[in-house]
Short mmCIF file of C-alpha atoms (C1' of nucleotides) in Angstrom, two decimals:
data_model
loop_
_atom_site.label_atom_id
_atom_site.label_comp_id
_atom_site.label_asym_id
_atom_site.label_seq_id
_atom_site.Cartn_x
_atom_site.Cartn_y
_atom_site.Cartn_z
CA MET A 1 114.39 108.91 97.94
CA SER A 2 114.35 108.51 94.13
CA LEU A 3 111.96 111.21 93.17
CA ARG A 4 114.30 114.02 94.26
CA HIS A 5 117.16 112.50 92.27
CA GLY A 6 115.02 112.47 89.11
CA LEU A 7 114.11 115.99 89.70
CA LEU A 8 117.82 116.97 90.21
CA ASP A 9 118.86 115.22 87.00
CA LEU A 10 116.08 116.93 84.91
CA LEU A 11 116.72 120.28 86.41
CA ALA A 12 120.37 119.91 85.70
CA GLY A 13 119.80 119.59 82.11
CA GLU A 14 117.33 122.29 81.49
CA PRO A 15 115.69 124.82 83.84
CA MET A 16 112.07 124.29 84.06
CA SER A 17 108.74 124.46 86.07
CA GLY A 18 107.04 122.01 88.26
CA TYR A 19 104.41 121.69 85.69
CA ASP A 20 107.02 120.82 82.94
CA LEU A 21 108.57 118.24 85.34
CA SER A 22 105.29 116.64 85.95
CA ARG A 23 104.95 116.03 82.24
CA TYR A 24 108.43 114.54 82.07
CA PHE A 25 107.25 112.18 85.01
CA ALA A 26 104.23 111.34 82.81
CA VAL A 27 106.36 110.22 79.87
CA SER A 28 110.16 109.75 79.65
CA MET A 29 111.27 109.58 83.34
CA GLY A 30 107.83 108.16 84.24
CA ASN A 31 108.73 105.10 82.28
CA VAL A 32 111.04 104.05 85.04
CA TRP A 33 109.88 106.18 87.94
CA PRO A 34 106.21 107.62 87.80
CA ALA A 35 105.20 110.57 89.99
CA GLN A 36 102.18 112.90 90.22
CA HIS A 37 102.36 116.71 90.55
CA SER A 38 101.02 116.28 94.13
CA GLN A 39 104.32 114.75 95.03
CA ILE A 40 106.53 116.89 92.81
CA TYR A 41 105.62 120.40 94.16
CA PRO A 42 106.28 119.61 97.75
CA GLU A 43 109.52 117.93 96.79
CA LEU A 44 110.60 121.20 94.87
CA ALA A 45 110.07 123.13 97.96
CA ARG A 46 112.03 120.81 99.99
CA LEU A 47 115.01 120.83 97.44
CA THR A 48 114.91 124.65 97.30
CA ALA A 49 115.03 124.76 101.17
CA GLU A 50 118.14 122.42 101.11
CA GLY A 51 119.79 124.60 98.41
CA LEU A 52 119.99 121.70 95.87
CA ILE A 53 117.89 123.68 93.41
CA THR A 54 116.95 127.42 93.02
CA GLN A 55 114.31 129.29 91.37
CA THR A 56 116.01 131.18 88.54
CA GLY A 57 112.88 132.84 87.04
CA GLU A 58 109.14 133.00 86.68
CA GLY A 59 106.68 133.14 83.74
CA PRO A 60 103.00 133.71 83.24
CA ARG A 61 100.32 132.15 85.53
CA GLY A 62 102.73 132.07 88.50
CA ARG A 63 105.04 129.75 86.64
CA LYS A 64 108.27 129.15 88.57
CA ILE A 65 111.38 128.05 86.77
CA TYR A 66 113.95 125.96 88.86
CA GLN A 67 117.49 124.84 88.13
CA THR A 68 119.84 122.44 89.89
CA THR A 69 122.52 124.19 91.80
CA PRO A 70 126.22 122.83 92.02
CA GLN A 71 125.47 121.43 95.48
CA GLY A 72 122.43 119.60 93.91
CA ILE A 73 124.73 117.97 91.28
CA GLU A 74 127.12 117.08 93.99
CA ALA A 75 124.22 115.48 95.86
CA LEU A 76 123.25 113.59 92.88
CA ARG A 77 126.89 112.44 92.35
CA ALA A 78 127.15 111.34 96.10
CA TRP A 79 123.97 109.29 95.64
CA MET A 80 125.18 107.49 92.49
CA ARG A 81 128.62 106.65 94.12
CA ASP A 82 127.54 105.94 97.77
CA SER A 83 124.20 104.31 97.66
CA LYS A 84 123.48 100.77 96.15
CA PRO A 85 120.89 100.62 93.40
CA ASP A 86 117.68 98.93 94.07
CA TYR A 87 117.14 96.30 91.45
CA GLN A 88 113.53 95.61 92.35
CA VAL A 89 110.92 96.05 89.56
CA ARG A 90 107.38 96.81 90.24
CA TYR A 91 104.97 96.09 87.47
CA GLU A 92 101.28 95.45 88.16
CA ALA A 93 100.45 94.64 84.60
CA LEU A 94 102.67 91.51 84.77
CA LEU A 95 101.39 90.48 88.27
CA ARG A 96 98.23 90.15 86.60
CA ILE A 97 99.57 87.53 84.15
CA PHE A 98 100.15 85.33 87.14
CA CYS A 99 96.35 85.51 87.63
CA LEU A 100 95.35 84.74 84.16
CA TRP A 101 94.28 81.37 84.95
CA VAL A 102 91.02 82.62 86.59
CA LEU A 103 89.71 83.62 83.22
CA PRO A 104 88.35 81.32 80.66
CA THR A 105 90.57 80.97 77.49
CA ASP A 106 88.54 83.38 75.32
CA GLU A 107 88.53 86.13 77.97
CA ALA A 108 92.30 85.47 78.55
CA LEU A 109 93.00 85.88 74.88
CA ALA A 110 91.04 89.24 74.98
CA TYR A 111 92.87 90.25 77.88
CA LEU A 112 96.31 89.71 76.20
CA ALA A 113 95.19 91.41 73.13
CA ARG A 114 94.39 94.60 75.13
CA ASP A 115 97.86 94.35 76.75
CA ARG A 116 99.43 93.95 73.39
CA LYS A 117 97.81 97.09 72.05
CA GLU A 118 99.01 98.95 75.13
CA TYR A 119 102.67 97.71 74.63
CA ALA A 120 102.58 98.48 70.97
CA ARG A 121 101.52 102.00 71.79
CA HIS A 122 104.42 102.38 74.26
CA LEU A 123 106.80 101.04 71.61
CA GLU A 124 105.63 103.71 69.17
CA GLU A 125 106.00 106.38 71.74
CA MET A 126 109.52 105.29 72.40
CA GLU A 127 110.47 105.26 68.64
CA GLN A 128 108.82 108.68 68.21
CA ALA A 129 110.77 110.07 71.26
CA ILE A 130 114.04 108.68 69.79
CA ALA A 131 113.35 110.17 66.36
CA GLU A 132 112.17 113.60 67.48
CA LYS A 133 114.54 114.92 70.05
CA ASP A 134 118.18 116.02 69.73
CA TRP A 135 119.90 113.63 71.93
CA GLY A 136 123.43 115.08 71.56
CA ALA A 137 122.81 118.57 73.03
CA HIS A 138 124.07 117.80 76.62
CA THR A 139 125.53 115.09 78.64
CA THR A 140 122.19 114.72 80.57
CA THR A 141 120.31 113.97 77.34
CA ARG A 142 122.94 111.62 76.16
CA ALA A 143 122.60 109.68 79.40
CA ALA A 144 118.77 109.75 79.03
CA ARG A 145 119.24 108.33 75.53
CA LEU A 146 120.52 105.17 77.11
CA THR A 147 117.59 104.62 79.18
CA ILE A 148 115.15 105.44 76.29
CA GLU A 149 116.96 102.84 74.23
CA PHE A 150 116.29 100.44 77.01
CA GLY A 151 112.66 101.32 76.89
CA ARG A 152 112.54 100.70 73.05
CA ARG A 153 113.98 97.34 73.54
CA PHE A 154 111.82 96.61 76.66
CA TYR A 155 108.61 97.31 74.72
CA THR A 156 109.82 95.45 71.59
CA ASN A 157 110.44 92.51 73.96
CA LEU A 158 106.94 92.76 75.49
CA VAL A 159 105.24 92.71 72.23
CA GLU A 160 107.19 89.61 71.15
CA TRP A 161 106.61 87.93 74.49
CA ILE A 162 102.93 88.66 74.54
CA ASP A 163 102.62 87.08 71.03
CA TRP A 164 104.29 83.94 72.42
CA ALA A 165 102.04 84.06 75.49
CA THR A 166 99.01 84.32 73.28
CA GLU A 167 99.96 81.27 71.32
CA GLN A 168 100.42 79.31 74.56
CA VAL A 169 96.99 80.38 75.94
CA ALA A 170 95.40 79.67 72.47
CA ALA A 171 96.79 76.18 72.80
CA GLY A 172 94.96 75.68 76.01
CA THR A 173 97.70 76.43 78.69
CA LEU A 174 95.06 77.80 80.99
CA GLN A 175 92.93 74.67 80.91
CA PRO A 176 93.52 71.84 83.38
CA GLY A 177 95.50 69.25 81.42
CA GLY A 178 96.58 71.76 78.73
CA PRO A 179 100.04 71.82 77.13
CA LEU A 180 103.03 72.45 79.31
CA PRO A 181 104.20 76.09 79.17
CA SER A 182 107.75 74.85 79.19
CA VAL A 183 107.37 73.71 75.71
CA THR A 184 108.49 76.88 73.96
CA GLY A 185 106.67 77.00 70.63
CA GLY A 186 107.24 79.44 67.81
CA MET B 1 95.65 96.77 96.14
CA SER B 2 97.90 94.40 94.20
CA LEU B 3 99.55 92.64 97.13
CA ARG B 4 96.30 90.87 98.11
CA HIS B 5 95.77 89.57 94.62
CA GLY B 6 99.29 88.22 94.52
CA LEU B 7 98.53 86.42 97.84
CA LEU B 8 95.25 85.12 96.52
CA ASP B 9 96.82 83.76 93.48
CA LEU B 10 99.72 82.04 95.37
CA LEU B 11 97.33 80.50 98.06
CA ALA B 12 94.97 79.31 95.29
CA GLY B 13 97.70 77.13 93.82
CA GLU B 14 99.14 75.60 96.97
CA PRO B 15 98.32 76.03 100.64
CA MET B 16 101.21 77.77 102.48
CA SER B 17 102.29 79.89 105.28
CA GLY B 18 103.10 83.64 105.56
CA TYR B 19 106.78 82.71 105.65
CA ASP B 20 106.51 80.71 102.47
CA LEU B 21 104.71 83.41 100.82
CA SER B 22 107.33 86.01 101.80
CA ARG B 23 109.95 83.79 100.07
CA TYR B 24 107.81 83.72 96.96
CA PHE B 25 107.68 87.54 97.08
CA ALA B 26 111.38 87.54 97.45
CA VAL B 27 111.80 85.55 94.18
CA SER B 28 109.27 84.73 91.58
CA MET B 29 106.27 87.03 92.27
CA GLY B 30 108.83 89.65 93.75
CA ASN B 31 110.24 90.02 90.46
CA VAL B 32 107.18 92.16 89.48
CA TRP B 33 105.68 92.96 92.84
CA PRO B 34 108.07 93.09 95.76
CA ALA B 35 106.74 92.86 99.24
CA GLN B 36 108.22 92.39 102.85
CA HIS B 37 106.84 90.00 105.51
CA SER B 38 105.81 93.05 107.48
CA GLN B 39 103.32 93.77 104.79
CA ILE B 40 102.19 90.21 104.12
CA TYR B 41 101.27 89.18 107.64
CA PRO B 42 98.73 91.99 108.23
CA GLU B 43 97.26 91.37 104.77
CA LEU B 44 96.80 87.66 105.52
CA ALA B 45 94.78 88.77 108.66
CA ARG B 46 92.64 91.08 106.60
CA LEU B 47 92.01 88.48 103.84
CA THR B 48 91.12 86.03 106.47
CA ALA B 49 88.65 88.41 108.15
CA GLU B 50 87.06 89.01 104.68
CA GLY B 51 86.62 85.33 104.10
CA LEU B 52 88.96 85.46 100.93
CA ILE B 53 91.37 82.97 102.48
CA THR B 54 91.12 80.48 105.41
CA GLN B 55 93.75 78.85 107.64
CA THR B 56 93.49 75.23 106.77
CA GLY B 57 96.16 73.90 109.07
CA GLU B 58 99.16 74.62 111.24
CA GLY B 59 102.70 73.44 111.64
CA PRO B 60 105.67 73.61 113.98
CA ARG B 61 106.83 76.88 115.48
CA GLY B 62 103.28 78.38 115.19
CA ARG B 63 103.30 77.97 111.46
CA LYS B 64 100.01 78.80 109.88
CA ILE B 65 98.74 77.27 106.63
CA TYR B 66 96.44 79.40 104.48
CA GLN B 67 94.39 78.61 101.45
CA THR B 68 92.36 80.78 99.07
CA THR B 69 88.61 80.21 99.42
CA PRO B 70 86.12 80.14 96.47
CA GLN B 71 85.10 83.64 97.40
CA GLY B 72 88.85 84.59 97.20
CA ILE B 73 89.10 83.22 93.66
CA GLU B 74 85.98 85.02 92.72
CA ALA B 75 87.39 88.25 94.09
CA LEU B 76 90.52 87.56 92.06
CA ARG B 77 88.43 86.89 88.98
CA ALA B 78 86.42 90.19 89.63
CA TRP B 79 89.68 92.17 89.85
CA MET B 80 91.02 90.68 86.57
CA ARG B 81 87.68 91.48 84.81
CA ASP B 82 86.53 94.82 86.26
CA SER B 83 89.76 96.82 86.86
CA LYS B 84 92.11 98.36 84.50
CA PRO B 85 95.69 97.20 84.52
CA ASP B 86 98.29 99.61 85.83
CA TYR B 87 101.00 99.76 83.07
CA GLN B 88 103.34 101.80 84.99
CA VAL B 89 106.83 100.42 85.62
CA ARG B 90 108.84 101.34 88.68
CA TYR B 91 112.55 100.66 88.36
CA GLU B 92 115.07 102.68 90.39
CA ALA B 93 118.10 101.02 88.80
CA LEU B 94 117.10 102.41 85.45
CA LEU B 95 116.29 105.88 86.85
CA ARG B 96 120.03 105.82 87.85
CA ILE B 97 121.07 105.49 84.24
CA PHE B 98 119.53 108.96 83.63
CA CYS B 99 122.02 110.32 86.19
CA LEU B 100 125.05 108.36 84.85
CA TRP B 101 126.44 111.72 83.41
CA VAL B 102 127.46 112.89 86.81
CA LEU B 103 130.21 110.29 86.89
CA PRO B 104 133.47 110.39 84.95
CA THR B 105 133.74 107.75 82.18
CA ASP B 106 135.82 105.17 84.14
CA GLU B 107 133.37 105.28 87.16
CA ALA B 108 130.42 105.00 84.82
CA LEU B 109 131.93 101.98 83.12
CA ALA B 110 132.46 100.41 86.61
CA TYR B 111 128.81 101.26 87.38
CA LEU B 112 127.59 99.49 84.28
CA ALA B 113 129.74 96.47 85.00
CA ARG B 114 128.21 96.14 88.42
CA ASP B 115 124.66 96.30 86.93
CA ARG B 116 125.62 93.77 84.26
CA LYS B 117 126.76 91.35 86.97
CA GLU B 118 123.39 91.77 88.71
CA TYR B 119 121.36 91.28 85.57
CA ALA B 120 123.34 88.19 84.56
CA ARG B 121 122.67 86.80 88.04
CA HIS B 122 118.93 87.46 87.78
CA LEU B 123 118.93 85.79 84.36
CA GLU B 124 120.68 82.59 85.73
CA GLU B 125 118.02 82.64 88.37
CA MET B 126 115.23 82.64 85.82
CA GLU B 127 116.79 79.87 83.82
CA GLN B 128 117.30 77.76 86.88
CA ALA B 129 113.58 78.48 88.03
CA ILE B 130 112.42 77.44 84.49
CA ALA B 131 114.61 74.15 84.58
CA GLU B 132 113.83 73.07 88.10
CA LYS B 133 110.11 73.47 88.63
CA ASP B 134 107.30 71.31 87.22
CA TRP B 135 105.29 73.93 85.35
CA GLY B 136 102.53 71.72 84.19
CA ALA B 137 101.07 70.72 87.56
CA HIS B 138 98.38 73.29 87.92
CA THR B 139 96.79 76.05 85.91
CA THR B 140 98.16 78.58 88.43
CA THR B 141 101.66 77.43 87.75
CA ARG B 142 101.05 77.36 84.07
CA ALA B 143 100.00 80.97 84.14
CA ALA B 144 103.11 81.64 86.27
CA ARG B 145 105.20 80.18 83.60
CA LEU B 146 104.12 82.88 81.30
CA THR B 147 105.32 85.55 83.52
CA ILE B 148 108.62 83.76 84.33
CA GLU B 149 109.28 83.54 80.55
CA PHE B 150 109.00 87.25 80.43
CA GLY B 151 111.46 87.58 83.23
CA ARG B 152 113.95 85.39 81.26
CA ARG B 153 113.48 87.52 78.25
CA PHE B 154 113.64 90.77 80.30
CA TYR B 155 117.05 90.01 81.87
CA THR B 156 118.43 88.62 78.59
CA ASN B 157 117.36 92.02 77.10
CA LEU B 158 118.98 94.01 79.95
CA VAL B 159 122.27 92.11 79.55
CA GLU B 160 122.36 92.91 75.86
CA TRP B 161 121.27 96.48 76.37
CA ILE B 162 123.92 97.10 78.98
CA ASP B 163 126.64 95.71 76.70
CA TRP B 164 125.38 98.26 74.16
CA ALA B 165 125.32 101.07 76.68
CA THR B 166 128.80 100.20 77.85
CA GLU B 167 130.07 100.54 74.29
CA GLN B 168 128.28 103.94 74.12
CA VAL B 169 129.90 105.18 77.31
CA ALA B 170 133.37 103.69 76.40
CA ALA B 171 133.10 105.68 73.21
CA GLY B 172 132.71 108.92 75.25
CA THR B 173 129.00 109.54 75.38
CA LEU B 174 129.17 111.12 78.82
CA GLN B 175 131.76 113.60 77.76
CA PRO B 176 130.71 117.03 76.46
CA GLY B 177 130.97 116.69 72.62
CA GLY B 178 130.97 112.98 72.75
CA PRO B 179 129.38 110.78 70.10
CA LEU B 180 125.61 111.02 69.79
CA PRO B 181 123.73 108.06 71.43
CA SER B 182 121.38 108.00 68.45
CA VAL B 183 124.06 106.41 66.50
CA THR B 184 123.28 102.69 67.31
CA GLY B 185 126.58 100.96 67.13
CA GLY B 186 127.14 97.06 67.25
"C1'" DT C 1 81.50 137.43 74.38
"C1'" DT C 2 81.41 133.36 76.65
"C1'" DT C 3 82.97 129.09 77.43
"C1'" DT C 4 86.36 125.63 77.24
"C1'" DA C 5 90.75 123.52 77.74
"C1'" DA C 6 95.27 123.60 78.95
"C1'" DC C 7 98.38 125.79 81.86
"C1'" DA C 8 100.20 126.40 86.75
"C1'" DG C 9 100.62 125.75 91.58
"C1'" DG C 10 99.11 123.95 95.62
"C1'" DT C 11 97.07 120.99 99.96
"C1'" DT C 12 94.95 117.05 102.25
"C1'" DG C 13 93.75 112.49 103.84
"C1'" DA C 14 94.04 107.69 103.02
"C1'" DT C 15 96.68 104.18 101.84
"C1'" DC C 16 100.95 101.64 100.76
"C1'" DT C 17 105.62 100.49 101.85
"C1'" DT C 18 109.76 100.12 104.20
"C1'" DG C 19 113.03 99.25 108.09
"C1'" DA C 20 113.56 98.49 112.52
"C1'" DC C 21 112.15 96.28 116.50
"C1'" DA C 22 110.36 92.31 119.04
"C1'" DT C 23 109.48 87.46 120.29
"C1'" DG C 24 109.88 82.74 120.18
"C1'" DT C 25 110.89 77.78 118.13
"C1'" DC C 26 113.43 74.08 116.34
"C1'" DG C 27 117.45 71.40 114.49
"C1'" DC C 28 122.19 70.95 114.25
"C1'" DG C 29 127.07 71.09 115.00
"C1'" DA C 30 130.73 72.30 118.16
"C1'" DT D 1 124.66 71.45 126.46
"C1'" DC D 2 125.52 75.54 124.27
"C1'" DG D 3 125.16 78.66 120.73
"C1'" DC D 4 123.92 79.71 116.01
"C1'" DG D 5 121.13 80.12 112.12
"C1'" DA D 6 117.10 79.32 109.82
"C1'" DC D 7 112.31 79.21 110.72
"C1'" DA D 8 108.09 81.72 111.90
"C1'" DT D 9 104.71 85.42 113.23
"C1'" DG D 10 104.09 89.70 114.35
"C1'" DT D 11 104.12 95.28 115.50
"C1'" DC D 12 105.18 100.08 114.89
"C1'" DA D 13 106.65 104.64 113.17
"C1'" DA D 14 108.29 107.10 109.49
"C1'" DG D 15 108.22 107.96 104.86
"C1'" DA D 16 106.42 107.60 100.15
"C1'" DT D 17 102.67 107.60 96.99
"C1'" DC D 18 98.14 108.52 95.15
"C1'" DA D 19 93.53 110.32 94.38
"C1'" DA D 20 90.86 114.06 95.19
"C1'" DC D 21 90.12 118.48 96.13
"C1'" DC D 22 91.07 123.52 95.54
"C1'" DT D 23 92.40 128.04 93.34
"C1'" DG D 24 93.51 130.88 89.77
"C1'" DT D 25 95.29 132.36 84.72
"C1'" DT D 26 95.66 132.48 79.77
"C1'" DA D 27 94.57 131.59 74.85
"C1'" DA D 28 91.65 130.20 71.65
"C1'" DA D 29 87.55 128.46 69.87
"C1'" DA D 30 82.51 128.89 69.57
#
DNA sequence: TTTTAACAGGTTGATCTTGACATGTCGCGA
DNA sequence: TCGCGACATGTCAAGATCAACCTGTTAAAA
C-alpha cells in the first residue's frame, strides 16, 4: 500500500504523466521505494476510480496528465496519521555481504570494489540532484529535500563503510583463523 | 530469489531449525532482508528437495535441524559470482518523509520524534549484538560482522540525520515560504 | 527517406510476500 | 492440575511486485 502514497505525493506537487512518474520511481523516490511502470499504470487507474487523483490534461502520444485531488491529499494525511510506519529495510546488495565468505579473498576484494563504484555513483547522483533542483518551490519538494539529504548521507556512509570492509577483507577476515572483525581498524 | 541464499548462508554457519532461522530473519539478517516463518518453511522444503540443505537431526516438539550441503554452498558461490547485485533499497519509513508536508509542523515534529526513538532503539540493538556475540568463530560470522557494522553506522547516521531534519522542520520547512532545505544548518 | 531511440500507455503470467489461520508440544508458575 | 506463554511447524488466500510482452507516436539523426 505504499506505492499509491508515493504517487499521491508526487502528483500533489506537480501534475504529470505515468511516464514521468515512472522516471521519478527510477530515481528520487525509487531510492526508497522502487516501482516499475507495469505497476504504476494500473495503480493510476485505481486511484482515478477512487477519486484520489484526476486526469487534468493530455499531451502528445496519448500522454495523460494526472493531479492529486483534495480527497487524495486527505487520504495521504490519514495514512501518515493513522498507520504505523514499517521500519523494515530490504537491501539485497547487503544481504550478499553476509555471503562474502564463499569467495576467496581476491574475488571478495573485486566484489567490494564493484560495490564501491556503484555506491560512489549513487552518491554523485544525490549530490547532483541536490545541486540542480530548486528545493524551495513547494512544501512537497522541501519535504523531499529531507529524504534526499538522507540519501546523500546514506551513500557517503556506504562508501566509508565499504572502505573499512575492504581493509578487513584484505587483512584476511574471510580466511579461517583470520583477524577478528570486531577489531575496528582505520 | 534472495531468501534462499540467506537461508543457505545461515545454515552453512550453524545447523538450526526453521524456528531459529525465523528469529534470525527477525533480527540480524532481517535488517537487510525481512522474511516471515510462512515464507521460510516452504523454502526449507524446496531447498531440501533440491539437495541444497539436509535435515541432520531433530529435537523436541517436532523441531527439525537443517544444514547446508556442499552443493548448497556451491549454489551460494555461483549466485555470488554469476548474478548481478540488486542495489535497490526499499524503505517505507523514508518514503513517508516525502509525505511529511501533509502534516502541520507540530505533528511533523512528533512524527520525527517517534522515528528517532525507533532508530535509537535499532542502534542500541546493533551495538549490543556487536558486543555480545563471538564474531571470530567462523568465516560466516566474520562476514556477518561486516554487515552488522554497516547496520551500526546506518542507524548512527539515521539518528544524526533525523536530528538535522527536526531542526529543519522546527525552522518552518513544511510551511509555504519557509526556509530552503538546501541551507544545511548545524 | 529511412531508421533509430525515446516517448507513452498498457496487459499478462509467474513469483514473492504477507497476514491470518491452524495444530500441537513443552515447561513453569499459580 | 490447570492455564499460559514460548516453542515449533505448517497452510492458504490475497495482494504486491517483476519481467516480459505488446502497441503505437514523435523527433531527430543517418
